[in-house]
Coordinates of C-alpha atoms and ligand atoms in Angstrom, one line a residue:
X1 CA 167.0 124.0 88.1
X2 CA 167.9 122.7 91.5
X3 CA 166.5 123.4 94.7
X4 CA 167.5 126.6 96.5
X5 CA 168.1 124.8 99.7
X6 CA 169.1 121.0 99.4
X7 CA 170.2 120.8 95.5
X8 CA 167.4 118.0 94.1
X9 CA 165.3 118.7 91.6
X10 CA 163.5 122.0 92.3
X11 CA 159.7 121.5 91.0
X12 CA 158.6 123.9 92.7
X13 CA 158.7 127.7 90.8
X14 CA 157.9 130.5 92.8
X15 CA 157.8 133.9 91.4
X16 CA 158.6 132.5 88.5
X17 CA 162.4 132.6 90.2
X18 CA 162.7 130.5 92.8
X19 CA 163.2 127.2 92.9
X20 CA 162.3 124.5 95.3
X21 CA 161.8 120.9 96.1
X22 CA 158.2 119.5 97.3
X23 CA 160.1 119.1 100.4
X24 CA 161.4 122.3 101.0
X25 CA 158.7 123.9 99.5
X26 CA 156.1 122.6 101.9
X27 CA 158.2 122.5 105.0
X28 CA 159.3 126.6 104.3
X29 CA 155.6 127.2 104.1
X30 CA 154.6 125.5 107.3
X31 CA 157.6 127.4 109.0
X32 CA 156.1 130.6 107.8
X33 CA 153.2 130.0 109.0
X34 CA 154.1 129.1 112.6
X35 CA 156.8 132.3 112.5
X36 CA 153.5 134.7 111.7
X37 CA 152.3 133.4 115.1
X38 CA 155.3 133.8 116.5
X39 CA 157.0 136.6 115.8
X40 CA 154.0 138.5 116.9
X41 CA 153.8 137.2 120.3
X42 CA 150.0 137.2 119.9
X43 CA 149.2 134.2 121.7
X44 CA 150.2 133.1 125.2
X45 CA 151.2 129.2 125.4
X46 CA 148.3 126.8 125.4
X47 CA 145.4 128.9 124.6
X48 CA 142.4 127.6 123.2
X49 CA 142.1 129.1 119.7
X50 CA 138.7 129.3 117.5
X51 CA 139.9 128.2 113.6
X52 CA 137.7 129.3 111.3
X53 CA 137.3 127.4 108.3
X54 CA 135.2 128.2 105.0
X55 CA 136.1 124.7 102.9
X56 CA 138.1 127.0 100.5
X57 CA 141.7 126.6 99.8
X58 CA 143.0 128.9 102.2
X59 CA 141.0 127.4 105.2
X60 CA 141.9 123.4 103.9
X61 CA 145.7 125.0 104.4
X62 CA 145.1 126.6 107.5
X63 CA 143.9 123.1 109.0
X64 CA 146.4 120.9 107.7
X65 CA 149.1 123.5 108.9
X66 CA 147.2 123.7 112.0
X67 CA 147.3 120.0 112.6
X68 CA 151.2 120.0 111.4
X69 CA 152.4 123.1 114.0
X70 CA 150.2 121.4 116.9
X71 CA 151.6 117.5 116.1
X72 CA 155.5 118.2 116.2
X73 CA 157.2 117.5 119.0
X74 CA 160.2 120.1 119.0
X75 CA 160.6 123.7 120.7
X76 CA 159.0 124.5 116.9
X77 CA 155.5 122.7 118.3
X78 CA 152.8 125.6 117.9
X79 CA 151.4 125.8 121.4
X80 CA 147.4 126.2 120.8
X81 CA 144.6 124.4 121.2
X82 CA 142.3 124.3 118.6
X83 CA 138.7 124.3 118.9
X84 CA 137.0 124.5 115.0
X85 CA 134.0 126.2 113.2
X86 CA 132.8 126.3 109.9
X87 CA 129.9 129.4 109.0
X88 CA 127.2 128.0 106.1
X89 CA 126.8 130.6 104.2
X90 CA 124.0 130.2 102.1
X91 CA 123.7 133.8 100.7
X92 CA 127.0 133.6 98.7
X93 CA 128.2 129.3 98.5
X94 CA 125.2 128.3 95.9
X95 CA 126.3 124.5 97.7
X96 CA 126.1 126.0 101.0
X97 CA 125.6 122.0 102.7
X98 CA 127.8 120.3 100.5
X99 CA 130.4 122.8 101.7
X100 CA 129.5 122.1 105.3
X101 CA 130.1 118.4 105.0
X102 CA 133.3 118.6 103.2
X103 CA 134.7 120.9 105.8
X104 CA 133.3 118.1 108.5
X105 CA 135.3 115.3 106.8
X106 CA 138.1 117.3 106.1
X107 CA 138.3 117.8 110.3
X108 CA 137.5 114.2 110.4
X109 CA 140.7 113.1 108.7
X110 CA 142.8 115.2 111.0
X111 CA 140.6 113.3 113.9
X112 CA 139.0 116.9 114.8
X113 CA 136.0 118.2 115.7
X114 CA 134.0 120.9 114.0
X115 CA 130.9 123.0 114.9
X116 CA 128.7 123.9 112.2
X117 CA 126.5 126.9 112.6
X118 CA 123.9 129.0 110.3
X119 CA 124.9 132.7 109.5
X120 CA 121.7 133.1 109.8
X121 CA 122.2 132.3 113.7
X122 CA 123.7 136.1 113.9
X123 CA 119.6 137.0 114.6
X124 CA 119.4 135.4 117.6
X125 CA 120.9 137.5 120.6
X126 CA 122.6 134.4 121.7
X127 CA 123.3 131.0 119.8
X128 CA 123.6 127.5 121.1
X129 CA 126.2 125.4 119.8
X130 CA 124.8 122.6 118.3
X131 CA 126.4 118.8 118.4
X132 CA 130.0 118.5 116.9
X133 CA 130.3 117.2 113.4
X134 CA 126.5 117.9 112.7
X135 CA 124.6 119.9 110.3
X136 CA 122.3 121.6 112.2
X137 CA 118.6 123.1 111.2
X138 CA 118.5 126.5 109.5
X139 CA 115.6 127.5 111.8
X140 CA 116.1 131.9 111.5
X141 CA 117.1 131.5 107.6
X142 CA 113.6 133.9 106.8
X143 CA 114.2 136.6 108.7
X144 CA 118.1 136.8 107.9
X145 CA 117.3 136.7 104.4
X146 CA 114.5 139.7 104.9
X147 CA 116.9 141.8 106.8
X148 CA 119.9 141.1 103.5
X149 CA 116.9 141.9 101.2
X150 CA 116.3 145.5 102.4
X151 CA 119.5 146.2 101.9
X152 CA 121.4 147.8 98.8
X153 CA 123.9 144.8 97.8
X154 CA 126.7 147.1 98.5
X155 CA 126.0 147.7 101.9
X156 CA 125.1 144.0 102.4
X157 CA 128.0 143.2 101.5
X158 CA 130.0 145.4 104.0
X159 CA 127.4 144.5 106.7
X160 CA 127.8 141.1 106.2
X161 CA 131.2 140.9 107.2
X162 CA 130.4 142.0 110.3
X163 CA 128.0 139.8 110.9
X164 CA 130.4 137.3 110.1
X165 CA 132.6 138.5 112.7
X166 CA 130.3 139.4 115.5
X167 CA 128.9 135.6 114.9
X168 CA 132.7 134.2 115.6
X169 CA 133.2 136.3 118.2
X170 CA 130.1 134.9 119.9
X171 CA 130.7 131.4 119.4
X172 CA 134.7 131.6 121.0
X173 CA 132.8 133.2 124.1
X174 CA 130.6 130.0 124.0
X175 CA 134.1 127.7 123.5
X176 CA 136.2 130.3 126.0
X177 CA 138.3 131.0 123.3
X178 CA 140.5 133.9 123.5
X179 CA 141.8 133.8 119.9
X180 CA 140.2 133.4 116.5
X181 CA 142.2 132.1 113.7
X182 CA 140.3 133.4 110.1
X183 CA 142.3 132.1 106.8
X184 CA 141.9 135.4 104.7
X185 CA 144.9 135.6 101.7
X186 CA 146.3 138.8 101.1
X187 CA 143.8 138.8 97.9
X188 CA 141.0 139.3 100.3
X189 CA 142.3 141.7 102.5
X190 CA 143.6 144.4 99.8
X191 CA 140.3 143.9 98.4
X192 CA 138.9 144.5 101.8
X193 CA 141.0 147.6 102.1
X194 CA 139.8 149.7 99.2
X195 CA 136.2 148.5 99.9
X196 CA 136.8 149.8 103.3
X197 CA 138.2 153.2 102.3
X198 CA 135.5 153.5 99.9
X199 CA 133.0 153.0 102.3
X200 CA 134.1 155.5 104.8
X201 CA 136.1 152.9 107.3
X202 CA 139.5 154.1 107.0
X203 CA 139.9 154.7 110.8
X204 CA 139.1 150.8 111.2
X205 CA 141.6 149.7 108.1
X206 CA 143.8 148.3 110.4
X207 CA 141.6 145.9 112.4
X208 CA 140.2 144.4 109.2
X209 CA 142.9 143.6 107.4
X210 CA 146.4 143.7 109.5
X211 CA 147.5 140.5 111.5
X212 CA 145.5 141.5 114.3
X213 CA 141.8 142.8 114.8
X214 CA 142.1 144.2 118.5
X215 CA 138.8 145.3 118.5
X216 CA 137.2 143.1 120.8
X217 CA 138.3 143.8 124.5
X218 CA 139.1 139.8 125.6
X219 CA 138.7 138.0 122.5
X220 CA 141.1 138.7 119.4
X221 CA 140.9 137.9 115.8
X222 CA 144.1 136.8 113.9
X223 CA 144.9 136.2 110.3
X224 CA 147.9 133.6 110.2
X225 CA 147.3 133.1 106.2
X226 CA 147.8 136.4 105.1
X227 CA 151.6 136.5 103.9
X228 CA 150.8 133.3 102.0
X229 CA 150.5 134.0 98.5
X230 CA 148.0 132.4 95.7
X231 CA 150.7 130.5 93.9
X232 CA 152.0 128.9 97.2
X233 CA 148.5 127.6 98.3
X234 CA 148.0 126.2 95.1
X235 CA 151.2 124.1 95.2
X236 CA 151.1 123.5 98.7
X237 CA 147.5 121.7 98.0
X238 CA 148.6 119.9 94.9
X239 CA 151.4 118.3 96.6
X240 CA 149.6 117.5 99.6
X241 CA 146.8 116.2 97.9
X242 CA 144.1 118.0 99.5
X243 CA 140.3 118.6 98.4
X244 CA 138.9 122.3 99.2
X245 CA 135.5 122.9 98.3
X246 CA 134.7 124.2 95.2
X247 CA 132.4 127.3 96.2
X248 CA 130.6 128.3 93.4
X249 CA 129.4 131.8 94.5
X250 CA 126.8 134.0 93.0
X251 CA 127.5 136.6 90.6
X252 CA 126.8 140.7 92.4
X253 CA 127.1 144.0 91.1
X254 CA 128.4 146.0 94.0
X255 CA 131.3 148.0 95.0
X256 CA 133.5 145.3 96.3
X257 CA 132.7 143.1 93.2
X258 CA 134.2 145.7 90.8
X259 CA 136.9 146.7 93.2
X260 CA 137.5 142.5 93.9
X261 CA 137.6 142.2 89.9
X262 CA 139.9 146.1 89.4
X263 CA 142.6 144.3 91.6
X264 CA 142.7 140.9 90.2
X265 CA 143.3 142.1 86.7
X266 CA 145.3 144.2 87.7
X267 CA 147.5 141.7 89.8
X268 CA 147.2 139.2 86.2
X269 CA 149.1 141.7 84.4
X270 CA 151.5 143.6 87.7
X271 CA 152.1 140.9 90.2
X272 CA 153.3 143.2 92.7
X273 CA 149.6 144.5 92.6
X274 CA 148.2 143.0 95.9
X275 CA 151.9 142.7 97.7
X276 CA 151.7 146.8 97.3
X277 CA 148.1 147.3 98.7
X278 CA 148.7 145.3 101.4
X279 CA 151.9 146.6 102.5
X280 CA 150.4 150.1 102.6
X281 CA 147.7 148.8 104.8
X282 CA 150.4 147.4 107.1
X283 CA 151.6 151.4 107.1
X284 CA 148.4 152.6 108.2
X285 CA 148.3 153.2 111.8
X286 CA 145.1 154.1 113.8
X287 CA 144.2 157.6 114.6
X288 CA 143.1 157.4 118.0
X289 CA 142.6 160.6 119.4
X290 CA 140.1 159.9 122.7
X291 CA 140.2 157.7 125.3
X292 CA 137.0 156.6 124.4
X293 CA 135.6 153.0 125.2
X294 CA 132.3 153.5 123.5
X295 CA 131.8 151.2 120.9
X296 CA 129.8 150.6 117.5
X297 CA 127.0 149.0 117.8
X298 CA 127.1 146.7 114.9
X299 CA 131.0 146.3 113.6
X300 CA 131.8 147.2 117.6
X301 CA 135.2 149.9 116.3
X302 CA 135.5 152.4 119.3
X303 CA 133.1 155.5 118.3
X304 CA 135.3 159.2 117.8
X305 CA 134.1 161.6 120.1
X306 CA 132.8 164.8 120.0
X307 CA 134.9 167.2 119.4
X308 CA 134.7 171.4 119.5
X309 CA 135.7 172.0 115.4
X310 CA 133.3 171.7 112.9
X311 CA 134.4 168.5 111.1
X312 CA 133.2 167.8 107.1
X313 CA 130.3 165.2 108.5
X314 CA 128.9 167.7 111.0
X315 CA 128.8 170.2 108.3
X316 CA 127.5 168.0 105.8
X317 CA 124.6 167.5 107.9
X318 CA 123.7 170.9 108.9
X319 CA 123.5 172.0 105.3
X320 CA 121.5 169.0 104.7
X321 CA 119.1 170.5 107.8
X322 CA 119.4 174.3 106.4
X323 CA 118.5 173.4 103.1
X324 CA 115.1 171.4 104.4
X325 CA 113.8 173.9 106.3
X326 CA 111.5 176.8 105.2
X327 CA 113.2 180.2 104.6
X328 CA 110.7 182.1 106.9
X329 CA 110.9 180.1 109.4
X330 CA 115.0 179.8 110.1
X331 CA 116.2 179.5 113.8
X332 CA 119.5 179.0 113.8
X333 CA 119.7 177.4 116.9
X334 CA 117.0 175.1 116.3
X335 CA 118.3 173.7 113.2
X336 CA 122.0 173.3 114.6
X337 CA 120.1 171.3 117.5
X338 CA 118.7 169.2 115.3
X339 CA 121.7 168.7 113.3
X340 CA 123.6 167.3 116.0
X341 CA 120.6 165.3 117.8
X342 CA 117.7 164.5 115.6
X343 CA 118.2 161.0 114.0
X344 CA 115.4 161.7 111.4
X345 CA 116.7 164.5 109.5
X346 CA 120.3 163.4 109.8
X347 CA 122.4 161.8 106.8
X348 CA 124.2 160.1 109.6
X349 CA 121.9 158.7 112.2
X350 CA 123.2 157.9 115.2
X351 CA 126.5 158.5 113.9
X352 CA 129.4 158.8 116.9
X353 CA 126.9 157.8 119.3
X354 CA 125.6 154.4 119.2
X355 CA 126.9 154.0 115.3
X356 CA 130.6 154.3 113.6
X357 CA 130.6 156.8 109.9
X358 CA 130.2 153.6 108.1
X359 CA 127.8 151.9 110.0
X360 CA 125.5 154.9 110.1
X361 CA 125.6 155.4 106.3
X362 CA 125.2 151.7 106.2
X363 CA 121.8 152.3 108.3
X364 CA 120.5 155.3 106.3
X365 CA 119.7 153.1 103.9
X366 CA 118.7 150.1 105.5
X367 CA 115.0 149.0 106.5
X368 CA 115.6 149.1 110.2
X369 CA 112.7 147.2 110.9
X370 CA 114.1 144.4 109.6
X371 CA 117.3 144.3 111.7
X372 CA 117.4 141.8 114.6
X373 CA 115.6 142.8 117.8
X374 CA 118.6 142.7 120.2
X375 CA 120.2 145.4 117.2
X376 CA 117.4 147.5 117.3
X377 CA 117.0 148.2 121.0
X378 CA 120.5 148.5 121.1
X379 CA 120.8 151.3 118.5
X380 CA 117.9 152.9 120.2
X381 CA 118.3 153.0 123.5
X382 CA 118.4 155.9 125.7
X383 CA 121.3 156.8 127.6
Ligands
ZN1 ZN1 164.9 121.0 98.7
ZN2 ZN1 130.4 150.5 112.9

């Protein structure tokens, strides 16, 4: 079969319908890519942007398409200027370092410079940058590791995406970046979506896993990568001879492991799997019904406010209250009181005040002594 575009031999099978040349292929793919950016009208011209890249395949695509859109010379050139950071996770990449260097030489061929910085950092209230291109010392690794332990590994697992976006967030202050560029497939995010609806965060749906997290006030988070398929990364780094690192994670039982495993069977035997899940993500809009500008403390999704009817949580935890107290000693008004305002008794502390529904379940069954300092005080501070 030929090539859908120029008539050579089309090597390239996509869908297991279309045909393509190399050429085509990769040049259709880099187009798309720069038209995700564009078409949005996210980013005004010549902003610095933050790319964030884990080693993986999507990230080693992100950078060489990066390095493509910013090198041509046409009206096609993609107007940014990159500034790049690569996260060490050592809780799930068992060759956390190894992945940190190949990530610093794969910047190094493209004449870039990277930051490398701990996840672990995310316990400090602020973080220096350490020196480009450098592996730096894992000094808070302890107490990051204390604070993952005391939690069930579902909720760690939800928790530490936030952590992993609060932490980027932080370091495109330090680099006055306005935009972050994350490389998450569509895999990811529809995996991300039912993990979030089963965890209670379908009002934030659409900042995790559309095109755009607004969520911060001055600095955004985009996800350029996610119309790219599987099959397309796969050719697009066999052609262009590129080396991700191989991240060999460790195995979990936990929510989003079963969901991640539900939807990639399922896509093995109904490709239009994860093309569906995403584009009813795209569908979901956000509620938004106050004006409010409080935010959560820890995944920092603007707080619902109070409103006059009785909704499902509320009641929830005034039976809880109800059924704890003594028969004889019912007062009505006192246990409605402490429904709404005691953090002890309540299944949802802090819940619509200093916490989101999925944070505050996230924190019922946490160790809170074991969250950072800065987290603490913030969640318990008096207003
Ligand atoms: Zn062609
Ligand atoms: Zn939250």
């Amino acid at each position: 079969m030929n090539c859908k575009k120029c008539e050579s031999p089309g090597t390239v099978v996509l869908r297991q319908k279309d045909h393509y040349c190399e050429n085509c292929f990769t040049t259709g793919i880099n187009h798309k890519f720069r038209a995700i950016i564009g078409k949005n009208r996210a980013i005004p011209p010549n902003e610095q942007v933050l790319v964030c890249l884990s080693g993986g395949t999507s990230s080693t695509v992100l950078l060489d398409m990066v390095f493509n859109g910013i090198s041509m010379s046409n009206h096609k050139k993609l107007r940014i200027t990159p500034c790049f950071v690569h996260l060490i996770d050592s809780v799930h990449d068992k060759n956390a370092d190894k992945t940190a260097n190949i990530v610093i030489n794969q910047c190094k061929q493209y004449d870039f410079q990277v930051y490398v910085i701990h996840l672990s950092e995310y316990v400090q209230a602020h973080t220096n940058l350490p020196e480009a291109n450098s592996v730096p010392a894992n000094k808070n690794e302890e107490e990051f590791q204390a604070m993952l332990r005391s939690m069930p590994v579902t909720v760690r697992n939800d928790y530490f995406m936030k952590i992993r976006s609060n932490l980027l967030v932080r370091v495109a202050e330090q680099l006055q970046c306005n935009y972050i560029f994350t490389a998450e497939t569509t895999a990811t995010l529809a995996i991300n979506l039912l993990s979030n609806l089963t965890m209670g965060r379908g009002a934030q749906v659409q900042d995790d896993v559309s095109f755009y997290d607004g969520r911060n006030d001055s600095i955004k988070i985009l996800r350029p990568m996610k119309d790219i398929s599987k099959e397309e990364l796969d050719y697009y780094i066999k052609i262009k001879n590129l080396h991700p690192a191989d991240q060999s994670t460790f195995q979990q039982n936990s929510l989003q492991s079963v969901i991640g495993s539900f939807v990639t069977e399922l896509q093995d035997s109904f490709p239009a799997t994860i093309s569906t899940i995403c584009k009813t993500a795209d569908k979901i809009g956000t509620y938004n019904n106050n004006q409010s500008n409080e935010k959560c403390v820890l995944c920092k999704s603007i707080l619902r406010t109070k409103s006059t009817k009785l909704t499902a949580l509320e009641a929830t935890n005034f039976s809880r209250v109800v059924s704890l107290q003594s028969p004889s000693n019912a007062d009505f008004k006192k246990m409605e009181h402490q429904a709404n305002y005691s953090n002890e008794k309540s299944m949802f502390p802090y819940v619509n005040d200093r916490l989101c529904y999925g944070c505050s379940r996230n924190y019922s069954e946490i160790d809170d002594s074991t969250l950072p300092r800065f987290i603490h005080d913030a969640i318990q501070s008096i207003t």
